[in-house]
mmCIF file of C-alpha atoms in Angstrom:
data_model
loop_
_atom_site.group_PDB
_atom_site.id
_atom_site.type_symbol
_atom_site.label_atom_id
_atom_site.label_comp_id
_atom_site.label_asym_id
_atom_site.label_seq_id
_atom_site.Cartn_x
_atom_site.Cartn_y
_atom_site.Cartn_z
ATOM 1 C CA UNK A 261 39.912 -76.192 39.046
ATOM 2 C CA UNK A 262 36.457 -74.212 37.004
ATOM 3 C CA UNK A 263 34.127 -76.818 38.670
ATOM 4 C CA UNK A 264 35.418 -77.152 41.698
ATOM 5 C CA UNK A 265 34.813 -72.931 41.852
ATOM 6 C CA UNK A 266 31.186 -72.962 39.603
ATOM 7 C CA UNK A 267 30.374 -75.874 42.586
ATOM 8 C CA UNK A 268 32.003 -73.766 45.570
ATOM 9 C CA UNK A 269 29.297 -70.772 44.552
ATOM 10 C CA UNK A 270 26.914 -73.199 44.183
ATOM 11 C CA UNK A 271 26.986 -74.169 48.017
ATOM 12 C CA UNK A 272 27.659 -70.344 48.778
ATOM 13 C CA UNK A 273 24.577 -69.859 47.427
ATOM 14 C CA UNK A 274 21.914 -72.688 48.292
ATOM 15 C CA UNK A 275 22.920 -71.692 52.391
ATOM 16 C CA UNK A 276 -8.040 -63.677 16.874
ATOM 17 C CA UNK A 277 -8.562 -61.342 19.812
ATOM 18 C CA UNK A 278 -11.015 -60.387 23.041
ATOM 19 C CA UNK A 279 -11.570 -57.477 24.849
ATOM 20 C CA UNK A 280 -9.048 -56.670 27.706
ATOM 21 C CA UNK A 281 -10.812 -57.413 31.479
ATOM 22 C CA UNK A 282 -11.328 -54.981 34.237
ATOM 23 C CA UNK A 283 -8.807 -54.163 36.017
ATOM 24 C CA UNK A 284 -8.328 -55.421 39.547
ATOM 25 C CA UNK A 285 -7.035 -53.156 43.218
ATOM 26 C CA UNK A 286 -3.421 -52.186 43.196
ATOM 27 C CA UNK A 287 -1.109 -53.894 45.958
ATOM 28 C CA UNK A 288 0.432 -52.074 48.647
ATOM 29 C CA UNK A 289 3.829 -52.573 47.472
ATOM 30 C CA UNK A 290 4.050 -52.861 43.746
ATOM 31 C CA UNK A 291 0.809 -52.187 40.950
ATOM 32 C CA UNK A 292 0.926 -55.897 39.159
ATOM 33 C CA UNK A 293 -1.049 -54.635 36.216
ATOM 34 C CA UNK A 294 -3.195 -57.490 35.302
ATOM 35 C CA UNK A 295 -2.895 -58.269 31.092
ATOM 36 C CA UNK A 296 -4.523 -60.305 29.188
ATOM 37 C CA UNK A 297 -3.388 -62.562 25.596
ATOM 38 C CA UNK A 298 -4.930 -61.735 22.615
ATOM 39 C CA UNK A 299 -2.582 -63.738 19.585
ATOM 40 C CA UNK A 300 -0.575 -65.712 21.950
ATOM 41 C CA UNK A 301 -1.346 -69.257 22.349
ATOM 42 C CA UNK A 302 1.620 -70.304 23.723
ATOM 43 C CA UNK A 303 1.181 -68.267 26.802
ATOM 44 C CA UNK A 304 -1.659 -67.686 29.522
ATOM 45 C CA UNK A 305 -1.562 -64.610 31.714
ATOM 46 C CA UNK A 306 -3.768 -64.380 35.317
ATOM 47 C CA UNK A 307 -4.086 -62.190 37.295
ATOM 48 C CA UNK A 308 -4.718 -62.103 40.988
ATOM 49 C CA UNK A 309 -4.519 -59.602 43.887
ATOM 50 C CA UNK A 310 -1.399 -60.741 45.812
ATOM 51 C CA UNK A 311 0.290 -62.288 42.263
ATOM 52 C CA UNK A 312 0.550 -62.840 38.905
ATOM 53 C CA UNK A 313 0.488 -66.060 37.112
ATOM 54 C CA UNK A 314 2.222 -66.681 34.059
ATOM 55 C CA UNK A 315 2.374 -70.258 32.709
ATOM 56 C CA UNK A 316 3.879 -70.768 29.165
ATOM 57 C CA UNK A 317 2.710 -74.077 27.578
ATOM 58 C CA UNK A 318 4.508 -74.987 24.484
ATOM 59 C CA UNK A 319 8.714 -73.765 25.627
ATOM 60 C CA UNK A 320 9.604 -76.337 23.186
ATOM 61 C CA UNK A 321 8.703 -78.479 20.605
ATOM 62 C CA UNK A 322 7.176 -81.810 22.024
ATOM 63 C CA UNK A 323 6.869 -80.016 25.981
ATOM 64 C CA UNK A 324 5.390 -82.619 28.246
ATOM 65 C CA UNK A 325 4.409 -80.011 30.475
ATOM 66 C CA UNK A 326 3.739 -76.412 30.743
ATOM 67 C CA UNK A 327 6.154 -74.028 32.618
ATOM 68 C CA UNK A 328 4.466 -72.203 35.511
ATOM 69 C CA UNK A 329 6.140 -68.456 36.913
ATOM 70 C CA UNK A 330 4.755 -66.459 40.322
ATOM 71 C CA UNK A 331 5.502 -63.415 40.283
ATOM 72 C CA UNK A 332 4.695 -60.847 43.497
ATOM 73 C CA UNK A 333 6.206 -57.812 44.764
ATOM 74 C CA UNK A 334 9.679 -57.740 46.459
ATOM 75 C CA UNK A 335 9.387 -57.874 49.676
ATOM 76 C CA UNK A 336 6.291 -59.477 50.251
ATOM 77 C CA UNK A 337 6.299 -63.288 51.022
ATOM 78 C CA UNK A 338 5.951 -66.324 48.251
ATOM 79 C CA UNK A 339 1.845 -66.515 48.213
ATOM 80 C CA UNK A 340 2.342 -70.237 48.543
ATOM 81 C CA UNK A 341 4.414 -73.230 47.811
ATOM 82 C CA UNK A 342 4.524 -75.007 45.067
ATOM 83 C CA UNK A 343 7.357 -77.846 44.386
ATOM 84 C CA UNK A 344 7.688 -76.782 40.553
ATOM 85 C CA UNK A 345 6.753 -73.557 39.410
ATOM 86 C CA UNK A 346 9.490 -70.529 39.636
ATOM 87 C CA UNK A 347 9.247 -67.448 42.195
ATOM 88 C CA UNK A 348 9.895 -64.343 41.024
ATOM 89 C CA UNK A 349 10.354 -61.223 42.750
ATOM 90 C CA UNK A 350 9.528 -58.025 40.784
ATOM 91 C CA UNK A 351 10.256 -55.883 39.197
ATOM 92 C CA UNK A 352 13.318 -56.983 38.176
ATOM 93 C CA UNK A 353 16.306 -54.554 38.200
ATOM 94 C CA UNK A 354 19.327 -56.657 36.667
ATOM 95 C CA UNK A 355 18.352 -58.677 33.834
ATOM 96 C CA UNK A 356 20.614 -61.510 31.196
ATOM 97 C CA UNK A 357 18.272 -62.492 28.038
ATOM 98 C CA UNK A 358 19.662 -65.195 25.875
ATOM 99 C CA UNK A 359 18.332 -64.225 22.266
ATOM 100 C CA UNK A 360 18.306 -61.620 20.246
ATOM 101 C CA UNK A 361 14.979 -61.160 20.143
ATOM 102 C CA UNK A 362 14.366 -59.679 23.339
ATOM 103 C CA UNK A 363 16.850 -57.103 22.695
ATOM 104 C CA UNK A 364 14.249 -54.474 20.934
ATOM 105 C CA UNK A 365 11.731 -56.067 23.296
ATOM 106 C CA UNK A 366 13.934 -54.407 25.832
ATOM 107 C CA UNK A 367 14.577 -51.359 24.279
ATOM 108 C CA UNK A 368 10.961 -50.588 22.849
ATOM 109 C CA UNK A 369 10.310 -50.423 26.497
ATOM 110 C CA UNK A 370 13.326 -48.467 28.128
ATOM 111 C CA UNK A 371 14.778 -50.983 29.764
ATOM 112 C CA UNK A 372 18.108 -51.748 28.173
ATOM 113 C CA UNK A 373 20.041 -50.682 30.744
ATOM 114 C CA UNK A 374 18.308 -52.910 33.268
ATOM 115 C CA UNK A 375 20.500 -56.026 30.653
ATOM 116 C CA UNK A 376 24.007 -56.982 32.150
ATOM 117 C CA UNK A 377 24.805 -59.595 30.187
ATOM 118 C CA UNK A 378 24.537 -61.441 27.317
ATOM 119 C CA UNK A 379 25.860 -64.543 25.278
ATOM 120 C CA UNK A 380 27.579 -63.544 21.362
ATOM 121 C CA UNK A 381 27.168 -60.365 22.061
ATOM 122 C CA UNK A 382 28.132 -59.575 18.360
ATOM 123 C CA UNK A 383 25.111 -60.987 17.673
ATOM 124 C CA UNK A 384 23.057 -57.731 18.931
ATOM 125 C CA UNK A 385 23.113 -55.410 16.678
ATOM 126 C CA UNK A 386 21.124 -52.386 17.639
ATOM 127 C CA UNK A 387 23.472 -49.030 17.283
ATOM 128 C CA UNK A 388 21.470 -48.131 21.285
ATOM 129 C CA UNK A 389 22.513 -51.678 22.619
ATOM 130 C CA UNK A 390 25.658 -52.041 21.225
ATOM 131 C CA UNK A 391 27.166 -49.037 22.817
ATOM 132 C CA UNK A 392 26.351 -50.605 26.268
ATOM 133 C CA UNK A 393 28.746 -53.559 25.379
ATOM 134 C CA UNK A 394 31.191 -51.285 24.494
ATOM 135 C CA UNK A 395 31.178 -49.725 28.114
ATOM 136 C CA UNK A 396 31.209 -52.012 29.983
ATOM 137 C CA UNK A 397 27.714 -52.471 31.100
ATOM 138 C CA UNK A 398 27.226 -56.039 29.758
ATOM 139 C CA UNK A 399 29.382 -58.830 29.442
ATOM 140 C CA UNK A 400 29.967 -61.421 27.611
ATOM 141 C CA UNK A 401 28.053 -64.423 28.940
ATOM 142 C CA UNK A 402 29.753 -67.346 26.215
ATOM 143 C CA UNK A 403 27.262 -69.410 24.713
ATOM 144 C CA UNK A 404 23.832 -69.576 25.127
ATOM 145 C CA UNK A 405 23.182 -73.090 25.685
ATOM 146 C CA UNK A 406 26.278 -72.824 27.969
ATOM 147 C CA UNK A 407 26.237 -69.611 30.041
ATOM 148 C CA UNK A 408 29.897 -68.810 31.435
ATOM 149 C CA UNK A 409 28.273 -69.533 34.844
ATOM 150 C CA UNK A 410 31.370 -68.017 37.073
ATOM 151 C CA UNK A 411 30.516 -64.301 34.775
ATOM 152 C CA UNK A 412 26.714 -64.872 35.682
ATOM 153 C CA UNK A 413 27.467 -65.663 39.284
ATOM 154 C CA UNK A 414 29.072 -62.141 39.576
ATOM 155 C CA UNK A 415 26.577 -59.928 37.688
ATOM 156 C CA UNK A 416 24.309 -61.209 40.521
ATOM 157 C CA UNK A 417 21.181 -61.134 37.779
ATOM 158 C CA UNK A 418 18.167 -61.364 39.350
ATOM 159 C CA UNK A 419 16.070 -62.850 36.470
ATOM 160 C CA UNK A 420 17.475 -65.252 33.499
ATOM 161 C CA UNK A 421 14.831 -65.057 30.428
ATOM 162 C CA UNK A 422 16.480 -68.466 28.306
ATOM 163 C CA UNK A 423 15.157 -70.316 25.620
ATOM 164 C CA UNK A 424 15.638 -74.176 24.282
ATOM 165 C CA UNK A 425 14.621 -75.251 21.327
ATOM 166 C CA UNK A 426 15.555 -79.470 22.025
ATOM 167 C CA UNK A 427 13.954 -79.199 26.012
ATOM 168 C CA UNK A 428 17.852 -79.242 27.133
ATOM 169 C CA UNK A 429 17.862 -76.662 30.093
ATOM 170 C CA UNK A 430 21.426 -77.733 32.062
ATOM 171 C CA UNK A 431 22.853 -74.963 31.935
ATOM 172 C CA UNK A 432 20.129 -73.060 33.357
ATOM 173 C CA UNK A 433 18.726 -76.002 35.952
ATOM 174 C CA UNK A 434 22.523 -75.469 37.197
ATOM 175 C CA UNK A 435 22.640 -70.997 37.432
ATOM 176 C CA UNK A 436 18.560 -71.580 38.959
ATOM 177 C CA UNK A 437 19.955 -73.331 41.649
ATOM 178 C CA UNK A 438 22.352 -70.448 43.029
ATOM 179 C CA UNK A 439 18.976 -68.964 43.187
ATOM 180 C CA UNK A 440 18.865 -66.542 40.148
ATOM 181 C CA UNK A 441 15.205 -67.316 38.519
ATOM 182 C CA UNK A 442 15.095 -68.597 34.852
ATOM 183 C CA UNK A 443 12.282 -68.581 32.952
ATOM 184 C CA UNK A 444 12.186 -69.666 29.558
ATOM 185 C CA UNK A 445 10.864 -67.475 26.293
ATOM 186 C CA UNK A 446 8.765 -69.413 23.992
ATOM 187 C CA UNK A 447 8.161 -66.523 21.911
ATOM 188 C CA UNK A 448 9.639 -68.634 18.273
ATOM 189 C CA UNK A 449 7.026 -71.328 19.333
ATOM 190 C CA UNK A 450 4.076 -69.299 17.792
ATOM 191 C CA UNK A 451 2.464 -70.305 14.637
ATOM 192 C CA UNK A 452 1.294 -66.452 13.735
ATOM 193 C CA UNK A 453 3.390 -63.305 13.461
ATOM 194 C CA UNK A 454 1.244 -61.712 15.940
ATOM 195 C CA UNK A 455 1.207 -63.926 18.489
ATOM 196 C CA UNK A 456 5.218 -63.536 18.377
ATOM 197 C CA UNK A 457 5.333 -59.965 19.114
ATOM 198 C CA UNK A 458 2.703 -60.484 22.022
ATOM 199 C CA UNK A 459 6.109 -61.725 24.103
ATOM 200 C CA UNK A 460 6.586 -58.146 25.321
ATOM 201 C CA UNK A 461 3.367 -58.536 27.523
ATOM 202 C CA UNK A 462 6.092 -62.015 28.605
ATOM 203 C CA UNK A 463 8.920 -59.889 29.758
ATOM 204 C CA UNK A 464 6.977 -56.976 30.426
ATOM 205 C CA UNK A 465 5.436 -57.783 33.719
ATOM 206 C CA UNK A 466 9.080 -58.669 34.963
ATOM 207 C CA UNK A 467 9.105 -55.644 35.327
ATOM 208 C CA UNK A 468 6.306 -53.432 35.663
ATOM 209 C CA UNK A 469 5.952 -52.288 32.029
ATOM 210 C CA UNK A 470 2.408 -54.281 31.403
ATOM 211 C CA UNK A 471 0.554 -51.024 30.556
ATOM 212 C CA UNK A 472 3.635 -49.751 27.663
ATOM 213 C CA UNK A 473 3.929 -53.293 26.353
ATOM 214 C CA UNK A 474 -0.128 -53.009 25.721
ATOM 215 C CA UNK A 475 0.461 -50.084 23.706
ATOM 216 C CA UNK A 476 3.474 -51.346 21.783
ATOM 217 C CA UNK A 477 1.606 -54.599 21.268
ATOM 218 C CA UNK A 478 -1.785 -52.517 20.254
ATOM 219 C CA UNK A 479 0.519 -50.245 17.941
ATOM 220 C CA UNK A 480 2.162 -53.077 15.874
ATOM 221 C CA UNK A 481 -1.440 -54.982 16.156
ATOM 222 C CA UNK A 482 -3.153 -52.683 14.310
ATOM 223 C CA UNK A 483 0.207 -51.986 11.723
ATOM 224 C CA UNK A 484 -0.128 -55.411 10.397
ATOM 225 C CA UNK A 485 -4.482 -55.110 10.602
ATOM 226 C CA UNK A 486 -3.971 -52.184 7.609
ATOM 227 C CA UNK A 487 -1.665 -53.281 5.765
ATOM 228 C CA UNK A 488 -3.841 -56.845 5.609
ATOM 229 C CA UNK A 489 -6.152 -54.698 4.607
ATOM 230 C CA UNK A 490 -4.585 -53.203 1.409
ATOM 231 C CA UNK A 491 -4.239 -55.879 -0.455
ATOM 232 C CA UNK A 492 -6.991 -57.872 0.495
ATOM 233 C CA UNK A 493 -9.103 -57.192 -3.408
ATOM 234 C CA UNK A 494 -5.891 -57.127 -5.339
ATOM 235 C CA UNK A 495 -5.862 -58.687 -8.878
ATOM 236 C CA UNK A 496 -2.889 -60.072 -9.466
ATOM 237 C CA UNK A 497 -1.664 -63.223 -6.878
ATOM 238 C CA UNK A 498 2.004 -63.886 -8.090
ATOM 239 C CA UNK A 499 4.038 -67.110 -6.851
ATOM 240 C CA UNK A 500 6.189 -67.651 -4.858
ATOM 241 C CA UNK A 501 8.770 -69.843 -2.906
ATOM 242 C CA UNK A 502 11.627 -69.249 -0.037
ATOM 243 C CA UNK A 503 14.731 -71.416 1.294
ATOM 244 C CA UNK A 504 17.736 -72.585 -0.559
ATOM 245 C CA UNK A 505 20.458 -75.025 -0.478
ATOM 246 C CA UNK A 506 22.445 -76.772 2.731
ATOM 247 C CA UNK A 507 24.286 -78.977 1.575
ATOM 248 C CA UNK A 508 22.033 -81.510 0.111
ATOM 249 C CA UNK A 509 18.520 -80.146 1.240
ATOM 250 C CA UNK A 510 16.662 -76.993 0.650
ATOM 251 C CA UNK A 511 14.497 -76.442 3.558
ATOM 252 C CA UNK A 512 11.561 -74.974 2.549
ATOM 253 C CA UNK A 513 8.905 -73.348 5.275
ATOM 254 C CA UNK A 514 6.067 -75.280 6.499
ATOM 255 C CA UNK A 515 2.250 -74.787 4.776
ATOM 256 C CA UNK A 516 1.558 -73.872 8.368
ATOM 257 C CA UNK A 517 4.728 -71.681 9.673
ATOM 258 C CA UNK A 518 4.403 -67.937 10.401
ATOM 259 C CA UNK A 519 6.683 -68.025 7.822
ATOM 260 C CA UNK A 520 4.289 -68.598 5.286
ATOM 261 C CA UNK A 521 1.250 -66.761 7.294
ATOM 262 C CA UNK A 522 3.238 -63.898 6.092
ATOM 263 C CA UNK A 523 3.204 -65.456 2.794
ATOM 264 C CA UNK A 524 -0.943 -66.097 2.825
ATOM 265 C CA UNK A 525 -1.503 -62.417 4.153
ATOM 266 C CA UNK A 526 0.440 -60.694 2.069
ATOM 267 C CA UNK A 527 -2.200 -62.495 -0.880
ATOM 268 C CA UNK A 528 0.600 -63.689 -2.980
ATOM 269 C CA UNK A 529 0.716 -67.487 -3.703
ATOM 270 C CA UNK A 530 3.321 -69.582 -1.619
ATOM 271 C CA UNK A 531 3.864 -72.752 -3.638
ATOM 272 C CA UNK A 532 4.446 -75.191 0.046
ATOM 273 C CA UNK A 533 0.459 -73.849 1.349
ATOM 274 C CA UNK A 534 -0.457 -77.577 1.005
ATOM 275 C CA UNK A 535 1.966 -78.618 2.967
ATOM 276 C CA UNK A 536 0.693 -79.055 7.234
ATOM 277 C CA UNK A 537 4.082 -78.666 8.814
ATOM 278 C CA UNK A 538 4.750 -75.991 11.138
ATOM 279 C CA UNK A 539 8.396 -75.751 10.836
ATOM 280 C CA UNK A 540 9.969 -76.843 7.732
ATOM 281 C CA UNK A 541 10.740 -79.185 5.324
ATOM 282 C CA UNK A 542 13.361 -81.060 3.591
ATOM 283 C CA UNK A 543 13.544 -81.641 -0.042
ATOM 284 C CA UNK A 544 15.898 -81.659 -2.386
ATOM 285 C CA UNK A 545 16.457 -79.914 -5.080
ATOM 286 C CA UNK A 546 14.295 -81.429 -8.151
ATOM 287 C CA UNK A 547 11.041 -81.731 -5.510
ATOM 288 C CA UNK A 548 11.909 -77.615 -5.598
ATOM 289 C CA UNK A 549 12.743 -76.899 -9.308
ATOM 290 C CA UNK A 550 10.118 -78.828 -10.734
ATOM 291 C CA UNK A 551 7.780 -76.939 -8.197
ATOM 292 C CA UNK A 552 8.975 -73.504 -8.128
ATOM 293 C CA UNK A 553 10.454 -73.338 -11.953
ATOM 294 C CA UNK A 554 8.004 -70.348 -12.781
ATOM 295 C CA UNK A 555 7.432 -68.783 -9.700
ATOM 296 C CA UNK A 556 6.974 -64.986 -9.904
ATOM 297 C CA UNK A 557 9.308 -64.435 -6.903
ATOM 298 C CA UNK A 558 12.350 -65.712 -4.974
ATOM 299 C CA UNK A 559 11.950 -64.760 -1.435
ATOM 300 C CA UNK A 560 14.460 -65.007 1.064
ATOM 301 C CA UNK A 561 17.526 -66.469 -0.771
ATOM 302 C CA UNK A 562 19.866 -67.888 2.079
ATOM 303 C CA UNK A 563 22.953 -66.129 2.834
ATOM 304 C CA UNK A 564 24.232 -65.047 0.023
ATOM 305 C CA UNK A 565 24.616 -61.164 -1.008
ATOM 306 C CA UNK A 566 24.088 -61.009 -4.738
ATOM 307 C CA UNK A 567 23.204 -62.840 -7.816
ATOM 308 C CA UNK A 568 26.913 -63.917 -8.361
ATOM 309 C CA UNK A 569 27.286 -65.261 -4.993
ATOM 310 C CA UNK A 570 24.574 -67.170 -5.512
ATOM 311 C CA UNK A 571 25.375 -68.724 -8.482
ATOM 312 C CA UNK A 572 29.303 -69.543 -6.374
ATOM 313 C CA UNK A 573 26.837 -71.527 -3.758
ATOM 314 C CA UNK A 574 25.006 -73.522 -6.581
ATOM 315 C CA UNK A 575 24.745 -72.917 -10.342
ATOM 316 C CA UNK A 576 21.913 -74.739 -10.423
ATOM 317 C CA UNK A 577 19.693 -71.801 -9.359
ATOM 318 C CA UNK A 578 20.182 -70.189 -12.797
ATOM 319 C CA UNK A 579 17.372 -72.698 -14.009
ATOM 320 C CA UNK A 580 14.650 -70.919 -11.928
ATOM 321 C CA UNK A 581 12.558 -67.446 -13.489
ATOM 322 C CA UNK A 582 13.071 -65.970 -10.107
ATOM 323 C CA UNK A 583 16.242 -65.380 -10.679
ATOM 324 C CA UNK A 584 16.753 -65.325 -14.487
ATOM 325 C CA UNK A 585 14.072 -62.642 -13.734
ATOM 326 C CA UNK A 586 15.793 -60.384 -10.308
ATOM 327 C CA UNK A 587 13.346 -61.152 -8.825
ATOM 328 C CA UNK A 588 15.144 -62.746 -5.645
ATOM 329 C CA UNK A 589 14.570 -61.091 -2.608
ATOM 330 C CA UNK A 590 17.256 -61.321 0.693
ATOM 331 C CA UNK A 591 17.123 -60.125 4.126
ATOM 332 C CA UNK A 592 20.583 -60.810 5.082
ATOM 333 C CA UNK A 593 22.099 -57.747 3.100
ATOM 334 C CA UNK A 594 21.552 -55.710 6.414
ATOM 335 C CA UNK A 595 23.866 -56.335 9.343
ATOM 336 C CA UNK A 596 24.841 -55.199 12.747
ATOM 337 C CA UNK A 597 28.191 -53.824 13.122
ATOM 338 C CA UNK A 598 29.544 -57.185 14.109
ATOM 339 C CA UNK A 599 26.706 -59.171 11.936
ATOM 340 C CA UNK A 600 24.577 -59.915 13.599
ATOM 341 C CA UNK A 601 21.425 -60.440 11.539
ATOM 342 C CA UNK A 602 19.137 -57.058 11.878
ATOM 343 C CA UNK A 603 15.971 -58.984 10.334
ATOM 344 C CA UNK A 604 16.391 -62.105 13.329
ATOM 345 C CA UNK A 605 16.977 -59.491 15.641
ATOM 346 C CA UNK A 606 14.195 -57.008 15.281
ATOM 347 C CA UNK A 607 11.514 -58.558 12.671
ATOM 348 C CA UNK A 608 9.694 -61.272 15.236
ATOM 349 C CA UNK A 609 8.707 -57.680 17.228
ATOM 350 C CA UNK A 610 7.803 -55.601 14.247
ATOM 351 C CA UNK A 611 5.753 -58.256 11.900
ATOM 352 C CA UNK A 612 3.986 -55.488 10.441
ATOM 353 C CA UNK A 613 6.953 -54.110 8.881
ATOM 354 C CA UNK A 614 7.509 -57.631 7.701
ATOM 355 C CA UNK A 615 4.345 -57.949 6.313
ATOM 356 C CA UNK A 616 4.965 -54.613 4.698
ATOM 357 C CA UNK A 617 7.625 -55.775 2.628
ATOM 358 C CA UNK A 618 6.629 -58.053 1.289
ATOM 359 C CA UNK A 619 3.660 -56.707 0.209
ATOM 360 C CA UNK A 620 5.948 -53.632 -1.365
ATOM 361 C CA UNK A 621 7.301 -56.363 -3.044
ATOM 362 C CA UNK A 622 4.166 -58.558 -4.114
ATOM 363 C CA UNK A 623 1.903 -55.811 -5.361
ATOM 364 C CA UNK A 624 4.433 -52.401 -5.032
ATOM 365 C CA UNK A 625 0.886 -50.329 -6.228
ATOM 366 C CA UNK A 626 -0.488 -51.019 -3.031
ATOM 367 C CA UNK A 627 2.172 -48.844 -0.841
ATOM 368 C CA UNK A 628 3.871 -46.372 -3.502
ATOM 369 C CA UNK A 629 5.394 -44.369 -0.645
ATOM 370 C CA UNK A 630 6.797 -47.316 1.472
ATOM 371 C CA UNK A 631 10.668 -47.962 1.191
ATOM 372 C CA UNK A 632 11.053 -52.041 2.476
ATOM 373 C CA UNK A 633 13.255 -51.636 5.415
ATOM 374 C CA UNK A 634 14.479 -55.377 5.941
ATOM 375 C CA UNK A 635 14.433 -57.259 2.631
ATOM 376 C CA UNK A 636 15.991 -56.012 -0.860
ATOM 377 C CA UNK A 637 16.616 -57.375 -4.033
ATOM 378 C CA UNK A 638 19.877 -59.413 -4.564
ATOM 379 C CA UNK A 639 22.070 -57.101 -7.694
#
């Protein structure tokens, strides 16, 4: 019955950084402020006189083609015809996002009240947005890969910001046939932490918040680079490993991953820095023990909230010097009211805080008055 209802509704609906360039002329209906991308490798923005063209070049791994979005002011016709581009009238007043990483971006730009729906609302940790959920202003939409189409159509958002880890966009495609534009956020594909944070400019463009996004990003970039400068000449470079066992596999960040970039920028010796993977490597316990048994620090040890809980998960963890010396750190201790991980929600937007956390752990003498925001030592 639900399938027929959806089809019925569908049938109805179907009847390293450069200088910012000089601003172009404002539009008569809405000023699409120029934007310039500095650090994000998977995002391109081209400013035109009557519209803005955004290209997402790497929306998911092994993507065959880039995605094109054309933003034009409400009240103006589409600037041209295209069978591949998605046209979006801006500014947006009602939006659905599907990743918790988008929540702080909306909040930083004072846009949280534009959010009308989200899948797995329990994952949201921010108190400000949780209050909107409690008051019924943000509706539960089910799963990010299988949104409740009936509820989405009832909410009538002007835009859905989605993401895909595999390239499977069937659920989004179904919704897009109703006339609701869907755009894909590829921030999670970025290799550099600042590249991820810069995707605030992607979301800002749909709301006319370009200038605000630029200001926020520049502040984060400055804070990140200031922290980076603190550890350029430190004498000690502690050795670090990361990750934990899942069943019979230990997933360690690859040497070209954004996690490895944090360890590098914090002037630590990440033990898998010589590998080429951009994601993670699947290795066995014996391989990790051989390489990391004498390591100084174990940063990001999984979901365990104490050393005793680590032992319960795998008694062999006690073989590591970092365990014996109680230098094990995790971001899983800080959770929201309904269990959402604050690190996963806010971290991509605030790489400067993550970097300072790791610097505080590895080189505490450089940040004497800083209290780590995400990471805590396991007791």
